[in-house]
mmCIF file of C-alpha atoms in Angstrom:
data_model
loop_
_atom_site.group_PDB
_atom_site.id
_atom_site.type_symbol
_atom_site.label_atom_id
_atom_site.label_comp_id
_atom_site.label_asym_id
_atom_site.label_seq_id
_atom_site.Cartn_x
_atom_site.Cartn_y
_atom_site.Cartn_z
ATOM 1 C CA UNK D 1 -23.195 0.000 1.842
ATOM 2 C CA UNK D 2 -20.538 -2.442 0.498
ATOM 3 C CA UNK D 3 -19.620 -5.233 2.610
ATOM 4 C CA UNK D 4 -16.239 -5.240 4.888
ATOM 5 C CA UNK D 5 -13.795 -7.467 3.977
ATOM 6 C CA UNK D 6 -10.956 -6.608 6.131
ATOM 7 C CA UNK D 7 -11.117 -5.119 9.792
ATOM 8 C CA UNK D 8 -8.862 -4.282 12.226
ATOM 9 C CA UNK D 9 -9.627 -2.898 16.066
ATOM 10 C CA UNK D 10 -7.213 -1.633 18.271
ATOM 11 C CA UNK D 11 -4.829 -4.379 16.279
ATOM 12 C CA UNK D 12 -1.284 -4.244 18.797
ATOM 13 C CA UNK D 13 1.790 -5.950 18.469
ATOM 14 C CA UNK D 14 4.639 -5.642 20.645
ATOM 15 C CA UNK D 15 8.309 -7.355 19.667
ATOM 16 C CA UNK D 16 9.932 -7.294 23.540
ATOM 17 C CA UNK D 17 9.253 -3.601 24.632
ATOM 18 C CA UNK D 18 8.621 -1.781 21.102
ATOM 19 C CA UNK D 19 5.494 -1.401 19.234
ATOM 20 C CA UNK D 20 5.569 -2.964 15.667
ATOM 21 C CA UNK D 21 2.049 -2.012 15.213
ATOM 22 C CA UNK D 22 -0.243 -0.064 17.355
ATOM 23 C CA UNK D 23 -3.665 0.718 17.717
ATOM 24 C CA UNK D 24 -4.456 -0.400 14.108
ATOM 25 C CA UNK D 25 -7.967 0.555 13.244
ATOM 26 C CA UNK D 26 -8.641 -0.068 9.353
ATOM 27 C CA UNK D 27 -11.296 -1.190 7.258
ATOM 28 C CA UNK D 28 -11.575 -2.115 3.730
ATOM 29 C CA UNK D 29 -14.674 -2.995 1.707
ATOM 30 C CA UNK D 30 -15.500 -5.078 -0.764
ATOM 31 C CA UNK D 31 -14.333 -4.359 -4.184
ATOM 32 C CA UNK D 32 -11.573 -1.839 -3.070
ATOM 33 C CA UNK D 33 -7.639 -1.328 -4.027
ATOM 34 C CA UNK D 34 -5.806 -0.421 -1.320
ATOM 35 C CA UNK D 35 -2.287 0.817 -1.517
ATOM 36 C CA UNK D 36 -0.657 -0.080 1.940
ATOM 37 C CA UNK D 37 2.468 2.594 2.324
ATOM 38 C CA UNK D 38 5.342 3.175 4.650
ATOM 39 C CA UNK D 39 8.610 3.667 4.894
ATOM 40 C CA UNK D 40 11.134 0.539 6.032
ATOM 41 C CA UNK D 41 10.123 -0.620 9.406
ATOM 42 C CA UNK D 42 6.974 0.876 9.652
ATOM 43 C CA UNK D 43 4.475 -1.883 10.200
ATOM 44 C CA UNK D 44 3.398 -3.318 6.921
ATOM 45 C CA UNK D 45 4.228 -6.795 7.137
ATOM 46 C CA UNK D 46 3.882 -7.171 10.522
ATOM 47 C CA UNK D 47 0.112 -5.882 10.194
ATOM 48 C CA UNK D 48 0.132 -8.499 7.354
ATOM 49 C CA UNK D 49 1.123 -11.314 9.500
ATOM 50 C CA UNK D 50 -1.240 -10.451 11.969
ATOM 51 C CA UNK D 51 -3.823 -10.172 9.503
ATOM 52 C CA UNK D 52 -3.190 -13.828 7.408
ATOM 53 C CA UNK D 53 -2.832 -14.955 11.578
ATOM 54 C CA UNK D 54 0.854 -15.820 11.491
ATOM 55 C CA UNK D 55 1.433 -13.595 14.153
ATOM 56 C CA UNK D 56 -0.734 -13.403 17.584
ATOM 57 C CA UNK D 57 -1.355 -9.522 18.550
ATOM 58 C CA UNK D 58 -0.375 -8.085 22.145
ATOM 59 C CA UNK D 59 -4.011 -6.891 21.353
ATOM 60 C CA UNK D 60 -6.482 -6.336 19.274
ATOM 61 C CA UNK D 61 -8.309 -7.777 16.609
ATOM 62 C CA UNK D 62 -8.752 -8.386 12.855
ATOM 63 C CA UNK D 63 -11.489 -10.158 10.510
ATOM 64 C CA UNK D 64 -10.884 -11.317 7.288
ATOM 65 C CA UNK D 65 -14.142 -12.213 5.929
ATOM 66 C CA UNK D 66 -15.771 -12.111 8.601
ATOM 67 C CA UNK D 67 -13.687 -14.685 10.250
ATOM 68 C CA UNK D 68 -10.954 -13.756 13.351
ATOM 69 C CA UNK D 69 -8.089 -13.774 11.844
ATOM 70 C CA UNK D 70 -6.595 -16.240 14.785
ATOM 71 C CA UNK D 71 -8.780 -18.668 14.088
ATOM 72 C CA UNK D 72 -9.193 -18.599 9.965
ATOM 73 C CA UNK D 73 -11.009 -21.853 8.819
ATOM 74 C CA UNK D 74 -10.054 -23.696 5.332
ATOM 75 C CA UNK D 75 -12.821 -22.515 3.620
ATOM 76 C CA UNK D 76 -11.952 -18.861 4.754
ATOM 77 C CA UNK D 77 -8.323 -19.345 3.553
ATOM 78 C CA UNK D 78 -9.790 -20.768 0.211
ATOM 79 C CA UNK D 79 -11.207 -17.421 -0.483
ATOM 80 C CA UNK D 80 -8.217 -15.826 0.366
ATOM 81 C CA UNK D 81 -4.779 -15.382 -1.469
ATOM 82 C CA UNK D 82 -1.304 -14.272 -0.873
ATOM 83 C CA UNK D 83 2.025 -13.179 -2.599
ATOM 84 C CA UNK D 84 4.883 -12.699 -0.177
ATOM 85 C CA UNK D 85 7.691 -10.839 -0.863
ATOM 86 C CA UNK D 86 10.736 -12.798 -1.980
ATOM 87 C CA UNK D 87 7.924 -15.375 -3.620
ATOM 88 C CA UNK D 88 9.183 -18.626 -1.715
ATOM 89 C CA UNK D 89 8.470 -21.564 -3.489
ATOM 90 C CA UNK D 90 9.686 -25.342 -3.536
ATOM 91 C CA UNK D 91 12.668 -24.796 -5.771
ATOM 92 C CA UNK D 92 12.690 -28.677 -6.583
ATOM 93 C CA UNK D 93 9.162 -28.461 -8.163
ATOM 94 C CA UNK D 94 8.769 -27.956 -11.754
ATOM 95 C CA UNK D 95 5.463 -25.144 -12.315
ATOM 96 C CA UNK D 96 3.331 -28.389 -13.130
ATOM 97 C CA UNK D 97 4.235 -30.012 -10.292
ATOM 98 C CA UNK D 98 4.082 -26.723 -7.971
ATOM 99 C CA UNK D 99 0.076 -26.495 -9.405
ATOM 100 C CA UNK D 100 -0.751 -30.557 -8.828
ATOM 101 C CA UNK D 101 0.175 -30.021 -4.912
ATOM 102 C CA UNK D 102 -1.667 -26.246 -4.615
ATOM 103 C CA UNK D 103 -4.704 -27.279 -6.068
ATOM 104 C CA UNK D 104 -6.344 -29.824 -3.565
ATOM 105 C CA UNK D 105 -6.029 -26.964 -0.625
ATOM 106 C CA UNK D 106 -8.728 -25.150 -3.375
ATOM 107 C CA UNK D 107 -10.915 -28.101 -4.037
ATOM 108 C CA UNK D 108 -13.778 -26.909 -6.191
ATOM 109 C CA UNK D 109 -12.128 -23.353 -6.576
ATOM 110 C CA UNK D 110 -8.902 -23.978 -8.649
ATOM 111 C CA UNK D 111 -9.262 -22.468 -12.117
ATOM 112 C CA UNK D 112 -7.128 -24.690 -14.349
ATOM 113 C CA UNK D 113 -7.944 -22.838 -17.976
ATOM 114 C CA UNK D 114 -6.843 -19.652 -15.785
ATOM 115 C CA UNK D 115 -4.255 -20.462 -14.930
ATOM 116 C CA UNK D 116 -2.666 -22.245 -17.780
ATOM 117 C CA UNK D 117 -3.510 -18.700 -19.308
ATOM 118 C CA UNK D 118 -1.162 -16.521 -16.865
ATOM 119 C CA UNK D 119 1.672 -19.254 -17.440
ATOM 120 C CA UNK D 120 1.113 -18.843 -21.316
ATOM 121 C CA UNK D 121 0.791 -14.751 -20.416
ATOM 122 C CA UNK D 122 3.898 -14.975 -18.656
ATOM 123 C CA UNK D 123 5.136 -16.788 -21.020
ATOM 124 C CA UNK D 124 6.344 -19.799 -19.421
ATOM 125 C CA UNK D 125 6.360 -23.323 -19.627
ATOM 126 C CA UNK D 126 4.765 -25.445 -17.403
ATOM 127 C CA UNK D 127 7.834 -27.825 -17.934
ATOM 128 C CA UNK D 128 10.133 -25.288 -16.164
ATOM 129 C CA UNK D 129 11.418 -25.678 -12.948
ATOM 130 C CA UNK D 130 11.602 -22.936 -9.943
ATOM 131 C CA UNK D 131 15.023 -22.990 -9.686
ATOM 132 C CA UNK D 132 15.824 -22.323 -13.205
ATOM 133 C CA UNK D 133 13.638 -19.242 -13.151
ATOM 134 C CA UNK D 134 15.217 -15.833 -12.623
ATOM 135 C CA UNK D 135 12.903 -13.727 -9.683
ATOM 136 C CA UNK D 136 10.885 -12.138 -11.737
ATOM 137 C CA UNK D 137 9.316 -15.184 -13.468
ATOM 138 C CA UNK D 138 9.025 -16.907 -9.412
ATOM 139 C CA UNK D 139 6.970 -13.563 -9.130
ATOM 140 C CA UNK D 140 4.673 -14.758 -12.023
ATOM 141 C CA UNK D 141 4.342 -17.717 -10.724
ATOM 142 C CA UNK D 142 2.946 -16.947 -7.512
ATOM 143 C CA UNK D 143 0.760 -14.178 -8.862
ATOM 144 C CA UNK D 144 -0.501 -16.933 -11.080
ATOM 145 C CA UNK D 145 -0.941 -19.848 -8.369
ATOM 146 C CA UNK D 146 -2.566 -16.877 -6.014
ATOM 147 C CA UNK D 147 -5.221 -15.822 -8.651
ATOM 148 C CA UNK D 148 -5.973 -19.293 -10.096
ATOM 149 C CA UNK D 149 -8.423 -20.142 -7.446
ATOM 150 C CA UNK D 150 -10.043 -16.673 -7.642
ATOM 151 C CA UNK D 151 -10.167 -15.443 -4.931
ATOM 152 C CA UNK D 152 -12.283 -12.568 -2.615
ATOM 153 C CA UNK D 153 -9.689 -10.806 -1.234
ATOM 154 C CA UNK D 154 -6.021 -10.741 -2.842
ATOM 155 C CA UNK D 155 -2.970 -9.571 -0.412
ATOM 156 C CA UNK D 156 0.174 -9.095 -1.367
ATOM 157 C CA UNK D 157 3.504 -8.214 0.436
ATOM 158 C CA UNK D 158 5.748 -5.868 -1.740
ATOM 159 C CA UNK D 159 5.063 -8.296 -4.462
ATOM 160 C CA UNK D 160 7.188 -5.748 -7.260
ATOM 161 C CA UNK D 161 10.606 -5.859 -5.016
ATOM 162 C CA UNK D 162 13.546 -6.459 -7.253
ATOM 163 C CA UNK D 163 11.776 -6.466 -10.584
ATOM 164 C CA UNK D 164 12.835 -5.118 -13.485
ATOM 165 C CA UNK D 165 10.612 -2.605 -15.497
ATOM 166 C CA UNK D 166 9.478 -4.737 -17.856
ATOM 167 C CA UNK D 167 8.425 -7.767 -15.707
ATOM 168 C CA UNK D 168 6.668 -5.176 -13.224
ATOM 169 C CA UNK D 169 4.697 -4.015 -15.869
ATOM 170 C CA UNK D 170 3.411 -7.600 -16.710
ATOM 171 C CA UNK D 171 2.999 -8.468 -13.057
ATOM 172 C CA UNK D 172 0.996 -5.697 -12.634
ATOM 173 C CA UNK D 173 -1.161 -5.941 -15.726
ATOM 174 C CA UNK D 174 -1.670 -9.201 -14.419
ATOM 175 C CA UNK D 175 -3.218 -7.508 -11.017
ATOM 176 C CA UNK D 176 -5.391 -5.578 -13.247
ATOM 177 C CA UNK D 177 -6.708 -8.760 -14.941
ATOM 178 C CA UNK D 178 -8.161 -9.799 -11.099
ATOM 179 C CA UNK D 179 -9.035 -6.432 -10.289
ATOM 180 C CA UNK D 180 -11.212 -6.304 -13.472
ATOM 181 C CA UNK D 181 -13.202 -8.899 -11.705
ATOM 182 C CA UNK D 182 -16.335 -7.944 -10.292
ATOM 183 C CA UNK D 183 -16.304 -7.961 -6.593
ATOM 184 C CA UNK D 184 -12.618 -8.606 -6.270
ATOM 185 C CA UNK D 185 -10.444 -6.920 -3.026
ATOM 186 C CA UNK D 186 -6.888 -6.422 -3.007
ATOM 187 C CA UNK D 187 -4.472 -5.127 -0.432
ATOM 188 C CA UNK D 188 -1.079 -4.159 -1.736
ATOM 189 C CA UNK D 189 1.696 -3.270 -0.194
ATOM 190 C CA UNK D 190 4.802 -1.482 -2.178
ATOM 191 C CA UNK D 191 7.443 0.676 -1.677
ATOM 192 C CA UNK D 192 7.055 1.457 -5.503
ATOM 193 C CA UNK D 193 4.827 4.573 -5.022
ATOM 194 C CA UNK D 194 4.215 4.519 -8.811
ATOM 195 C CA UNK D 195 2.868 1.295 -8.544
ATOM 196 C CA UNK D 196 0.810 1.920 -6.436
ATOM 197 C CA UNK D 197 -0.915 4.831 -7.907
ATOM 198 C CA UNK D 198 -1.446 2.509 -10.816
ATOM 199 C CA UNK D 199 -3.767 -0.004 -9.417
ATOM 200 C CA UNK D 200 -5.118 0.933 -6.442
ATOM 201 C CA UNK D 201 -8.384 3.309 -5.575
ATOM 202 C CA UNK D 202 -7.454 3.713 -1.862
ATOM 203 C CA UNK D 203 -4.223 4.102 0.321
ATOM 204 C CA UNK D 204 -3.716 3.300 3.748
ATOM 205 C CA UNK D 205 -0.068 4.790 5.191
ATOM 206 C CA UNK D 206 1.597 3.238 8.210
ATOM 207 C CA UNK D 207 4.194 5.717 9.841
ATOM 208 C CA UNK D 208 6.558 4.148 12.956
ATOM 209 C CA UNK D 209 3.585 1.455 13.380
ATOM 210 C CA UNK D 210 0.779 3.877 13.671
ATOM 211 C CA UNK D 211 -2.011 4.358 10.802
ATOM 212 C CA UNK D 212 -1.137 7.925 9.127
ATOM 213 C CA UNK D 213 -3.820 8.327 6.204
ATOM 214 C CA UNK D 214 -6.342 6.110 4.840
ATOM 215 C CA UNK D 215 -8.794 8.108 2.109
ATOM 216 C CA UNK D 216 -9.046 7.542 -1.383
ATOM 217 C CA UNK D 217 -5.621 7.623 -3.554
ATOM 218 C CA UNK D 218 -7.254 11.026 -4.819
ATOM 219 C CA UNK D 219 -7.758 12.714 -1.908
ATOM 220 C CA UNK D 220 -4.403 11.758 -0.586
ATOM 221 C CA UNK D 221 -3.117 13.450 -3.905
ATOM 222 C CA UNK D 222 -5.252 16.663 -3.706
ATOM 223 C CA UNK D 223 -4.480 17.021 0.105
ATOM 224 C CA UNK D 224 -0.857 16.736 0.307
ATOM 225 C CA UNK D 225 0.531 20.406 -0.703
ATOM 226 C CA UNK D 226 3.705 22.314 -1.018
ATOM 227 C CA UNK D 227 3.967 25.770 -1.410
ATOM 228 C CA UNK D 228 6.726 28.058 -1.510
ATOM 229 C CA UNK D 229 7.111 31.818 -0.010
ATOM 230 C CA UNK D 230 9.340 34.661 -1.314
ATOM 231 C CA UNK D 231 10.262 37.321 1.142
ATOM 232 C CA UNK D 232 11.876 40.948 0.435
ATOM 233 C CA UNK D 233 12.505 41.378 4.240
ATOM 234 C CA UNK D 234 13.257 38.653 6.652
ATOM 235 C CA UNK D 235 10.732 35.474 7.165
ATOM 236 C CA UNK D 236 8.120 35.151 10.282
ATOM 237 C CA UNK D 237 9.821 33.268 13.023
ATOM 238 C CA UNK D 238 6.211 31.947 14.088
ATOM 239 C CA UNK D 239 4.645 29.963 11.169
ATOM 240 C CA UNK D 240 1.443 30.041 11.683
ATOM 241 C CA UNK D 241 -0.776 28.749 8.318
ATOM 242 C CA UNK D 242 -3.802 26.384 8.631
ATOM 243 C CA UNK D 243 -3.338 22.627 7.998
ATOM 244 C CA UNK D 244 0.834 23.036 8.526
ATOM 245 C CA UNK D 245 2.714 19.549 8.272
ATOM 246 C CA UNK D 246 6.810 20.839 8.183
ATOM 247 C CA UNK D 247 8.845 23.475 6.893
ATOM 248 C CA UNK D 248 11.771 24.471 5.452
ATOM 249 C CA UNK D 249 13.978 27.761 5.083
ATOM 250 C CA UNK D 250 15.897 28.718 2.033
ATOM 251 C CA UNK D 251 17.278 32.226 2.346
ATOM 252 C CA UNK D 252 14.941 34.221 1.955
ATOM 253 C CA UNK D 253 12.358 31.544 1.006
ATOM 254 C CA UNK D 254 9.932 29.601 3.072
ATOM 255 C CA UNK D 255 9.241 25.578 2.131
ATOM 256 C CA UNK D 256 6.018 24.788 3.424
ATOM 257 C CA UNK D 257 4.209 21.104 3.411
ATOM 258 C CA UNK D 258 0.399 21.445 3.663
ATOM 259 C CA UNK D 259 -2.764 19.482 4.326
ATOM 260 C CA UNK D 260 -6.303 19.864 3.419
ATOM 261 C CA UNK D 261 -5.258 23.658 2.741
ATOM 262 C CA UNK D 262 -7.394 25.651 0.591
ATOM 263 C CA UNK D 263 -6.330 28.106 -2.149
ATOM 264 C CA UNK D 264 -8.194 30.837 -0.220
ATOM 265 C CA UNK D 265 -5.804 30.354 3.199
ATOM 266 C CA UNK D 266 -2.651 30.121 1.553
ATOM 267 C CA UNK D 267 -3.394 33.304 -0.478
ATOM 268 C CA UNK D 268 -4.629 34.792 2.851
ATOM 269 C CA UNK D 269 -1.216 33.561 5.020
ATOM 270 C CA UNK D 270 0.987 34.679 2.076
ATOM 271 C CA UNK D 271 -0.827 38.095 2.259
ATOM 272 C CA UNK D 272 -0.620 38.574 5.974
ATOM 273 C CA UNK D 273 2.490 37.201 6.287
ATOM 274 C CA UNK D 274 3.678 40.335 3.824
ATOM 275 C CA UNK D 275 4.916 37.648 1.356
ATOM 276 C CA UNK D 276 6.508 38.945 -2.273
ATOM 277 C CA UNK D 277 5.086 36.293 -3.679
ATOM 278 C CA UNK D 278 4.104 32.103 -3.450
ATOM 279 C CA UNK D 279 3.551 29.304 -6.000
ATOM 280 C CA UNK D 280 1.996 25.763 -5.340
ATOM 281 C CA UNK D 281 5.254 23.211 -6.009
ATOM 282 C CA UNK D 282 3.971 20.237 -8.296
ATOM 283 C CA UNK D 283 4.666 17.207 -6.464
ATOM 284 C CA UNK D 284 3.928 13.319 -7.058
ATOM 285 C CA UNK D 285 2.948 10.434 -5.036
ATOM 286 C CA UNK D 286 6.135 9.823 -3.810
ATOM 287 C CA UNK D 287 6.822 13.302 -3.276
ATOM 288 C CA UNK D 288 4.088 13.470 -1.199
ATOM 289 C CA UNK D 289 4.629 10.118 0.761
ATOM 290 C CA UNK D 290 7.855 11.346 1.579
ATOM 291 C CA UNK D 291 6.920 14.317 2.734
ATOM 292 C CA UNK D 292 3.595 13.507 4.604
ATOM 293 C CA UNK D 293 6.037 10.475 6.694
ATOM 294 C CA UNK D 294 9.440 12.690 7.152
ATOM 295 C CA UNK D 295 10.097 13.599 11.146
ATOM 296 C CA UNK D 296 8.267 16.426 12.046
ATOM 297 C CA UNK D 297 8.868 19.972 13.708
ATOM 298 C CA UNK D 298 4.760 19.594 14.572
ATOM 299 C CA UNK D 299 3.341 17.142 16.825
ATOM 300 C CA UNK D 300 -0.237 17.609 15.313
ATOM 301 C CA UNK D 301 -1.158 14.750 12.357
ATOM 302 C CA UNK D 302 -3.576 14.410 10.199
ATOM 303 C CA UNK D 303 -6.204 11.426 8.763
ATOM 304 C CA UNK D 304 -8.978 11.153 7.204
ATOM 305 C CA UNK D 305 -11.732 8.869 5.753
ATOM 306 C CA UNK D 306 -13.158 9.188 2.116
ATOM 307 C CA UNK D 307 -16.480 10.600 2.124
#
């Protein structure tokens, strides 16, 4: 059984009278690439905050490392490293000079051959100072001071936001790089869905503070289902099909959003609901984030855990 890196029980937090975050169980082991998804103000940083112990839950708990994340050491924060979105650094500083003053909080970690080898991937001069740099290359920066001391377990807060194609693409080949490291954890949070889906191996979705979904990023994509109904007469006013997430009528077409939903009881609904005929919509990640997160005219909600 692979070790756990990151866990969360019961993890609370409570800004005046409304929940942020609540009841956040979640854990990640080593060696995994989680996607962390949800729509604006749904909990990610906030979780993230609480995680890296900038924040102090209403209740709760989270390890990192094995280590409470109220009361991480140096030596746990060594092994640890973080991109924040917006990728605030001391403007003043020239990339040389931003790599002299991070390197003694990683005494005996800091890879300086790696990282002289992201700069020159980047392709960037050490020379150049942070306020000359345009936000995508202050992205590529901190990926590069994050990964330099290699660390265990990589998390980053919409690291992607406001990049342009091209630099995404690098940034996240440069993800990739770490990743290819054995043993390596990363937690990732984007509202790029396609991004996503490109690096990670697990997703974890946050909906209105409360965990949604966390399963592998391939059961996620063969769970979430949409399938639409033709009718000759009018359409059942009671929908009634197994694993049922929201609907929508069209005329004389039915819209439904599925989970976990086999071929066999769709064919079976369509067939007692005296349907012309059905087809399975092709949808992608974001299709399905959207979908899986919109409001709801069901209460019930679904998650699971990869086998």
């Amino acid at each position: 059984m692979s070790e756990i890196v990151l866990e969360t029980k019961g993890l609370t937090k409570y800004f005046s009278k409304k929940a942020a975050l609540e009841n956040f169980d979640l854990k990640i082991p080593q060696g995994c690439i989680c996607g962390f998804i949800g729509r604006n103000g749904a909990g990610k940083t906030t979780a993230i905050k609480l995680l890296l112990g900038f924040l102090e839950p209403t209740a709760g708990s989270s390890l990192l490392l094995g280590c409470d994340s109220m009361s991480l050491t140096p030596e746990i924060r060594q092994r640890i490293g973080y991109v924040t979105e917006g990728h605030r650094l001391f403007r003043g500083m020239s990339i040389s000079q931003l790599e002299k003053f991070q390197k003694p909080f990683f005494k005996g970690k800091w890879d300086d051959k790696f990282f002289a080898e992201m700069i020159e991937y980047f392709d960037l001069s050490k020379k150049q100072k942070i306020k000359h740099l345009s936000n995508g290359q202050r992205a590529q920066v901190s990926l590069a001071l994050a990964l330099a001391p290699h660390p265990e377990l990589l998390i980053m807060d919409d690291p992607t936001l406001g990049l342009d194609p091209a630099i995404r693409r690098q940034f996240l080949q440069g993800i990739i790089r770490l990743i290819m490291q054995e043993g390596r954890t990363v937690l990732f949070s984007s509202h790029i869905l396609s991004d996503v889906e490109r690096v990670s191996n697990r997703i974890v979705v946050l909906d209105k503070g409360r965990l949604r979904a966390n399963c592998s990023i391939d059961k996620f994509r063969e769970s979430v289902r949409k399938a639409r109904f033709a009718f000759k007469e009018a359409i059942p006013q009671n929908i009634e099909i197994e694993g049922l997430l929201n609907y929508r009528v069209l005329g004389k077409e039915l819209e439904v959003v599925l989970v976990e939903t086999s071929d066999e009881k769709i064919k079976e609904w369509a067939n007692t609901a005296k349907a012309e005929n059905y087809e399975i919509i092709p949808m992608n990640l974001e299709d399905q984030f959207i979908e899986f997160t919109e409001p709801k005219r069901r209460e019930k909600q679904f998650q699971w855990e990869a086998k």
